[in-house]
Amino acid sequence: QAFRNWSLVLLIMLNLPLALIGGVFALALAGETLNVSSMIGMVALFGVATRNSLLLISRYQHLMQAQPQLSLAEVAVKGACDRLVPILLTAFTAALAVTPLIFGDPTGKEMERPLAIVLLGGMLSSTVLNLVVIPTLFRWLASRWPGRFIPPAA
């Protein structure tokens, strides 16, 4: 029910370009090319980035329903703080898992290395930007069009 609003869906999906920026930048920095392996990494990255945005927006809506006295700024900050540890744990776990593929012996890792580079770079950018850009945009958009972002009272 909460995500039948296209404005919320677009805000959730906004994290995809943020993840893409980090993945493509990391590929360029590592001197790798965009290939099937790196695109598989993008698909995995987009799944995690979308999940993080979805849970963040869901937390905002829950806070607005449970604590209607909070201002939009307080909801944005509290929601981001509440989701900080799970988002960071997801990013650090993914980074830890792919680090040996990136920095280890490259022999035999020609297919896995681009995937790992995309995941690491995209998780870094997506995590940072998800905790800064999404709360800021949510607050700004919800203040402009409250009917689209603030859920009805339960």
PDB file of C-alpha atoms in Angstrom:
ATOM      1  CA  GLN A   1       0.000   0.000   0.000  1.00  0.00           C
ATOM      2  CA  ALA A   2       2.731   2.462   0.946  1.00  0.00           C
ATOM      3  CA  PHE A   3       4.637   2.219  -2.351  1.00  0.00           C
ATOM      4  CA  ARG A   4       1.750   2.595  -4.798  1.00  0.00           C
ATOM      5  CA  ASN A   5       2.813   6.214  -5.109  1.00  0.00           C
ATOM      6  CA  TRP A   6       5.033   6.822  -8.158  1.00  0.00           C
ATOM      7  CA  SER A   7       6.813   9.686  -6.429  1.00  0.00           C
ATOM      8  CA  LEU A   8       8.090   7.326  -3.737  1.00  0.00           C
ATOM      9  CA  VAL A   9       9.063   4.698  -6.284  1.00  0.00           C
ATOM     10  CA  LEU A  10      11.066   7.271  -8.263  1.00  0.00           C
ATOM     11  CA  LEU A  11      12.775   8.450  -5.085  1.00  0.00           C
ATOM     12  CA  ILE A  12      13.694   4.851  -4.244  1.00  0.00           C
ATOM     13  CA  MET A  13      14.993   4.251  -7.771  1.00  0.00           C
ATOM     14  CA  LEU A  14      17.087   7.431  -7.633  1.00  0.00           C
ATOM     15  CA  ASN A  15      19.739   5.437  -5.813  1.00  0.00           C
ATOM     16  CA  LEU A  16      20.438   3.427  -8.977  1.00  0.00           C
ATOM     17  CA  PRO A  17      22.296   6.227 -10.784  1.00  0.00           C
ATOM     18  CA  LEU A  18      24.174   6.913  -7.554  1.00  0.00           C
ATOM     19  CA  ALA A  19      25.328   3.295  -7.501  1.00  0.00           C
ATOM     20  CA  LEU A  20      26.093   3.350 -11.225  1.00  0.00           C
ATOM     21  CA  ILE A  21      28.389   6.366 -10.805  1.00  0.00           C
ATOM     22  CA  GLY A  22      30.556   4.528  -8.295  1.00  0.00           C
ATOM     23  CA  GLY A  23      30.624   1.292 -10.283  1.00  0.00           C
ATOM     24  CA  VAL A  24      31.620   2.935 -13.566  1.00  0.00           C
ATOM     25  CA  PHE A  25      34.147   5.215 -11.862  1.00  0.00           C
ATOM     26  CA  ALA A  26      35.753   2.232 -10.106  1.00  0.00           C
ATOM     27  CA  LEU A  27      35.980   0.341 -13.413  1.00  0.00           C
ATOM     28  CA  ALA A  28      37.666   3.309 -15.077  1.00  0.00           C
ATOM     29  CA  LEU A  29      40.018   3.807 -12.136  1.00  0.00           C
ATOM     30  CA  ALA A  30      41.045   0.135 -12.211  1.00  0.00           C
ATOM     31  CA  GLY A  31      41.528   0.184 -15.973  1.00  0.00           C
ATOM     32  CA  GLU A  32      38.853  -2.451 -16.553  1.00  0.00           C
ATOM     33  CA  THR A  33      36.293  -2.469 -19.334  1.00  0.00           C
ATOM     34  CA  LEU A  34      32.534  -2.718 -19.259  1.00  0.00           C
ATOM     35  CA  ASN A  35      31.828  -6.379 -20.041  1.00  0.00           C
ATOM     36  CA  VAL A  36      29.375  -9.138 -19.152  1.00  0.00           C
ATOM     37  CA  SER A  37      31.028  -9.741 -15.791  1.00  0.00           C
ATOM     38  CA  SER A  38      30.898  -6.081 -14.794  1.00  0.00           C
ATOM     39  CA  MET A  39      27.269  -5.856 -15.922  1.00  0.00           C
ATOM     40  CA  ILE A  40      26.390  -8.815 -13.697  1.00  0.00           C
ATOM     41  CA  GLY A  41      28.031  -6.842 -10.900  1.00  0.00           C
ATOM     42  CA  MET A  42      25.796  -3.875 -11.785  1.00  0.00           C
ATOM     43  CA  VAL A  43      22.676  -6.036 -11.493  1.00  0.00           C
ATOM     44  CA  ALA A  44      23.741  -7.262  -8.048  1.00  0.00           C
ATOM     45  CA  LEU A  45      24.676  -3.725  -7.043  1.00  0.00           C
ATOM     46  CA  PHE A  46      21.310  -2.357  -8.180  1.00  0.00           C
ATOM     47  CA  GLY A  47      19.528  -4.949  -6.060  1.00  0.00           C
ATOM     48  CA  VAL A  48      21.363  -3.944  -2.898  1.00  0.00           C
ATOM     49  CA  ALA A  49      21.054  -0.213  -3.644  1.00  0.00           C
ATOM     50  CA  THR A  50      17.312  -0.499  -4.268  1.00  0.00           C
ATOM     51  CA  ARG A  51      16.855  -2.499  -1.071  1.00  0.00           C
ATOM     52  CA  ASN A  52      18.692   0.132   0.969  1.00  0.00           C
ATOM     53  CA  SER A  53      16.598   2.969  -0.487  1.00  0.00           C
ATOM     54  CA  LEU A  54      13.383   1.037  -0.027  1.00  0.00           C
ATOM     55  CA  LEU A  55      14.111   0.349   3.632  1.00  0.00           C
ATOM     56  CA  LEU A  56      15.127   3.967   4.222  1.00  0.00           C
ATOM     57  CA  ILE A  57      11.937   5.397   2.687  1.00  0.00           C
ATOM     58  CA  SER A  58       9.885   2.770   4.504  1.00  0.00           C
ATOM     59  CA  ARG A  59      11.492   3.880   7.767  1.00  0.00           C
ATOM     60  CA  TYR A  60      10.584   7.502   7.029  1.00  0.00           C
ATOM     61  CA  GLN A  61       6.971   6.574   6.451  1.00  0.00           C
ATOM     62  CA  HIS A  62       6.869   4.502   9.623  1.00  0.00           C
ATOM     63  CA  LEU A  63       8.315   7.395  11.644  1.00  0.00           C
ATOM     64  CA  MET A  64       5.782   9.850  10.217  1.00  0.00           C
ATOM     65  CA  GLN A  65       2.919   7.547  11.170  1.00  0.00           C
ATOM     66  CA  ALA A  66       4.246   6.534  14.588  1.00  0.00           C
ATOM     67  CA  GLN A  67       5.535   9.972  15.622  1.00  0.00           C
ATOM     68  CA  PRO A  68       3.521  12.633  13.761  1.00  0.00           C
ATOM     69  CA  GLN A  69       4.937  15.356  16.002  1.00  0.00           C
ATOM     70  CA  LEU A  70       8.360  15.050  14.317  1.00  0.00           C
ATOM     71  CA  SER A  71       9.259  17.612  11.673  1.00  0.00           C
ATOM     72  CA  LEU A  72      10.378  16.460   8.227  1.00  0.00           C
ATOM     73  CA  ALA A  73      13.976  17.334   9.101  1.00  0.00           C
ATOM     74  CA  GLU A  74      13.773  15.224  12.265  1.00  0.00           C
ATOM     75  CA  VAL A  75      12.230  12.336  10.328  1.00  0.00           C
ATOM     76  CA  ALA A  76      15.006  12.508   7.700  1.00  0.00           C
ATOM     77  CA  VAL A  77      17.784  12.551  10.303  1.00  0.00           C
ATOM     78  CA  LYS A  78      16.250   9.966  12.628  1.00  0.00           C
ATOM     79  CA  GLY A  79      15.369   7.629   9.755  1.00  0.00           C
ATOM     80  CA  ALA A  80      18.886   7.843   8.314  1.00  0.00           C
ATOM     81  CA  CYS A  81      20.408   7.256  11.758  1.00  0.00           C
ATOM     82  CA  ASP A  82      18.101   4.284  12.374  1.00  0.00           C
ATOM     83  CA  ARG A  83      19.126   2.683   9.068  1.00  0.00           C
ATOM     84  CA  LEU A  84      22.812   3.671   9.299  1.00  0.00           C
ATOM     85  CA  VAL A  85      24.112   0.467  10.901  1.00  0.00           C
ATOM     86  CA  PRO A  86      22.227  -1.969   8.607  1.00  0.00           C
ATOM     87  CA  ILE A  87      23.269  -0.024   5.495  1.00  0.00           C
ATOM     88  CA  LEU A  88      26.903   0.163   6.601  1.00  0.00           C
ATOM     89  CA  LEU A  89      26.970  -3.521   7.545  1.00  0.00           C
ATOM     90  CA  THR A  90      25.647  -4.464   4.114  1.00  0.00           C
ATOM     91  CA  ALA A  91      28.279  -2.316   2.397  1.00  0.00           C
ATOM     92  CA  PHE A  92      31.169  -3.490   4.575  1.00  0.00           C
ATOM     93  CA  THR A  93      30.192  -7.152   4.204  1.00  0.00           C
ATOM     94  CA  ALA A  94      30.045  -6.838   0.418  1.00  0.00           C
ATOM     95  CA  ALA A  95      33.355  -4.946   0.380  1.00  0.00           C
ATOM     96  CA  LEU A  96      35.001  -7.555   2.573  1.00  0.00           C
ATOM     97  CA  ALA A  97      33.720 -10.369   0.362  1.00  0.00           C
ATOM     98  CA  VAL A  98      35.079  -8.899  -2.887  1.00  0.00           C
ATOM     99  CA  THR A  99      38.372  -7.456  -1.609  1.00  0.00           C
ATOM    100  CA  PRO A 100      40.395 -10.660  -2.222  1.00  0.00           C
ATOM    101  CA  LEU A 101      39.120 -10.748  -5.806  1.00  0.00           C
ATOM    102  CA  ILE A 102      40.326  -7.202  -6.418  1.00  0.00           C
ATOM    103  CA  PHE A 103      43.624  -7.104  -4.566  1.00  0.00           C
ATOM    104  CA  GLY A 104      44.635 -10.776  -4.647  1.00  0.00           C
ATOM    105  CA  ASP A 105      46.584 -12.616  -7.315  1.00  0.00           C
ATOM    106  CA  PRO A 106      44.868 -11.755 -10.630  1.00  0.00           C
ATOM    107  CA  THR A 107      45.650 -15.131 -12.181  1.00  0.00           C
ATOM    108  CA  GLY A 108      42.396 -16.926 -12.956  1.00  0.00           C
ATOM    109  CA  LYS A 109      40.226 -14.022 -11.802  1.00  0.00           C
ATOM    110  CA  GLU A 110      39.684 -12.362 -15.173  1.00  0.00           C
ATOM    111  CA  MET A 111      35.912 -12.832 -14.936  1.00  0.00           C
ATOM    112  CA  GLU A 112      35.422 -12.138 -11.242  1.00  0.00           C
ATOM    113  CA  ARG A 113      37.607  -9.045 -10.939  1.00  0.00           C
ATOM    114  CA  PRO A 114      35.388  -6.627 -12.969  1.00  0.00           C
ATOM    115  CA  LEU A 115      32.327  -7.848 -11.058  1.00  0.00           C
ATOM    116  CA  ALA A 116      34.087  -7.255  -7.743  1.00  0.00           C
ATOM    117  CA  ILE A 117      35.331  -3.803  -8.784  1.00  0.00           C
ATOM    118  CA  VAL A 118      31.821  -2.712  -9.769  1.00  0.00           C
ATOM    119  CA  LEU A 119      30.382  -4.011  -6.499  1.00  0.00           C
ATOM    120  CA  LEU A 120      33.012  -2.311  -4.355  1.00  0.00           C
ATOM    121  CA  GLY A 121      32.906   1.053  -6.129  1.00  0.00           C
ATOM    122  CA  GLY A 122      29.142   1.073  -6.410  1.00  0.00           C
ATOM    123  CA  MET A 123      28.599   0.073  -2.792  1.00  0.00           C
ATOM    124  CA  LEU A 124      30.884   2.867  -1.614  1.00  0.00           C
ATOM    125  CA  SER A 125      29.151   5.572  -3.645  1.00  0.00           C
ATOM    126  CA  SER A 126      25.669   4.194  -3.121  1.00  0.00           C
ATOM    127  CA  THR A 127      26.091   3.904   0.635  1.00  0.00           C
ATOM    128  CA  VAL A 128      27.416   7.416   1.124  1.00  0.00           C
ATOM    129  CA  LEU A 129      24.975   9.030  -1.265  1.00  0.00           C
ATOM    130  CA  ASN A 130      22.041   6.957   0.014  1.00  0.00           C
ATOM    131  CA  LEU A 131      22.601   8.331   3.501  1.00  0.00           C
ATOM    132  CA  VAL A 132      22.976  11.935   2.295  1.00  0.00           C
ATOM    133  CA  VAL A 133      21.069  12.485  -0.963  1.00  0.00           C
ATOM    134  CA  ILE A 134      17.951  10.388  -0.318  1.00  0.00           C
ATOM    135  CA  PRO A 135      17.160  11.959   3.104  1.00  0.00           C
ATOM    136  CA  THR A 136      17.753  15.451   1.719  1.00  0.00           C
ATOM    137  CA  LEU A 137      15.549  14.869  -1.316  1.00  0.00           C
ATOM    138  CA  PHE A 138      12.870  13.171   0.765  1.00  0.00           C
ATOM    139  CA  ARG A 139      12.697  16.154   3.106  1.00  0.00           C
ATOM    140  CA  TRP A 140      12.648  18.637   0.236  1.00  0.00           C
ATOM    141  CA  LEU A 141      10.034  16.779  -1.817  1.00  0.00           C
ATOM    142  CA  ALA A 142       7.825  15.985   1.189  1.00  0.00           C
ATOM    143  CA  SER A 143       7.794  19.659   2.164  1.00  0.00           C
ATOM    144  CA  ARG A 144       6.780  20.649  -1.398  1.00  0.00           C
ATOM    145  CA  TRP A 145       4.157  17.915  -1.982  1.00  0.00           C
ATOM    146  CA  PRO A 146       3.127  16.507   1.403  1.00  0.00           C
ATOM    147  CA  GLY A 147       0.217  14.492  -0.009  1.00  0.00           C
ATOM    148  CA  ARG A 148       2.562  12.382  -2.109  1.00  0.00           C
ATOM    149  CA  PHE A 149       5.125  11.539   0.551  1.00  0.00           C
ATOM    150  CA  ILE A 150       3.402  11.683   3.904  1.00  0.00           C
ATOM    151  CA  PRO A 151       1.320   8.535   4.481  1.00  0.00           C
ATOM    152  CA  PRO A 152      -2.291   8.847   5.643  1.00  0.00           C
ATOM    153  CA  ALA A 153      -2.907   8.335   9.346  1.00  0.00           C
ATOM    154  CA  ALA A 154      -3.487   4.701  10.271  1.00  0.00           C
TER     155      ALA A 154
END
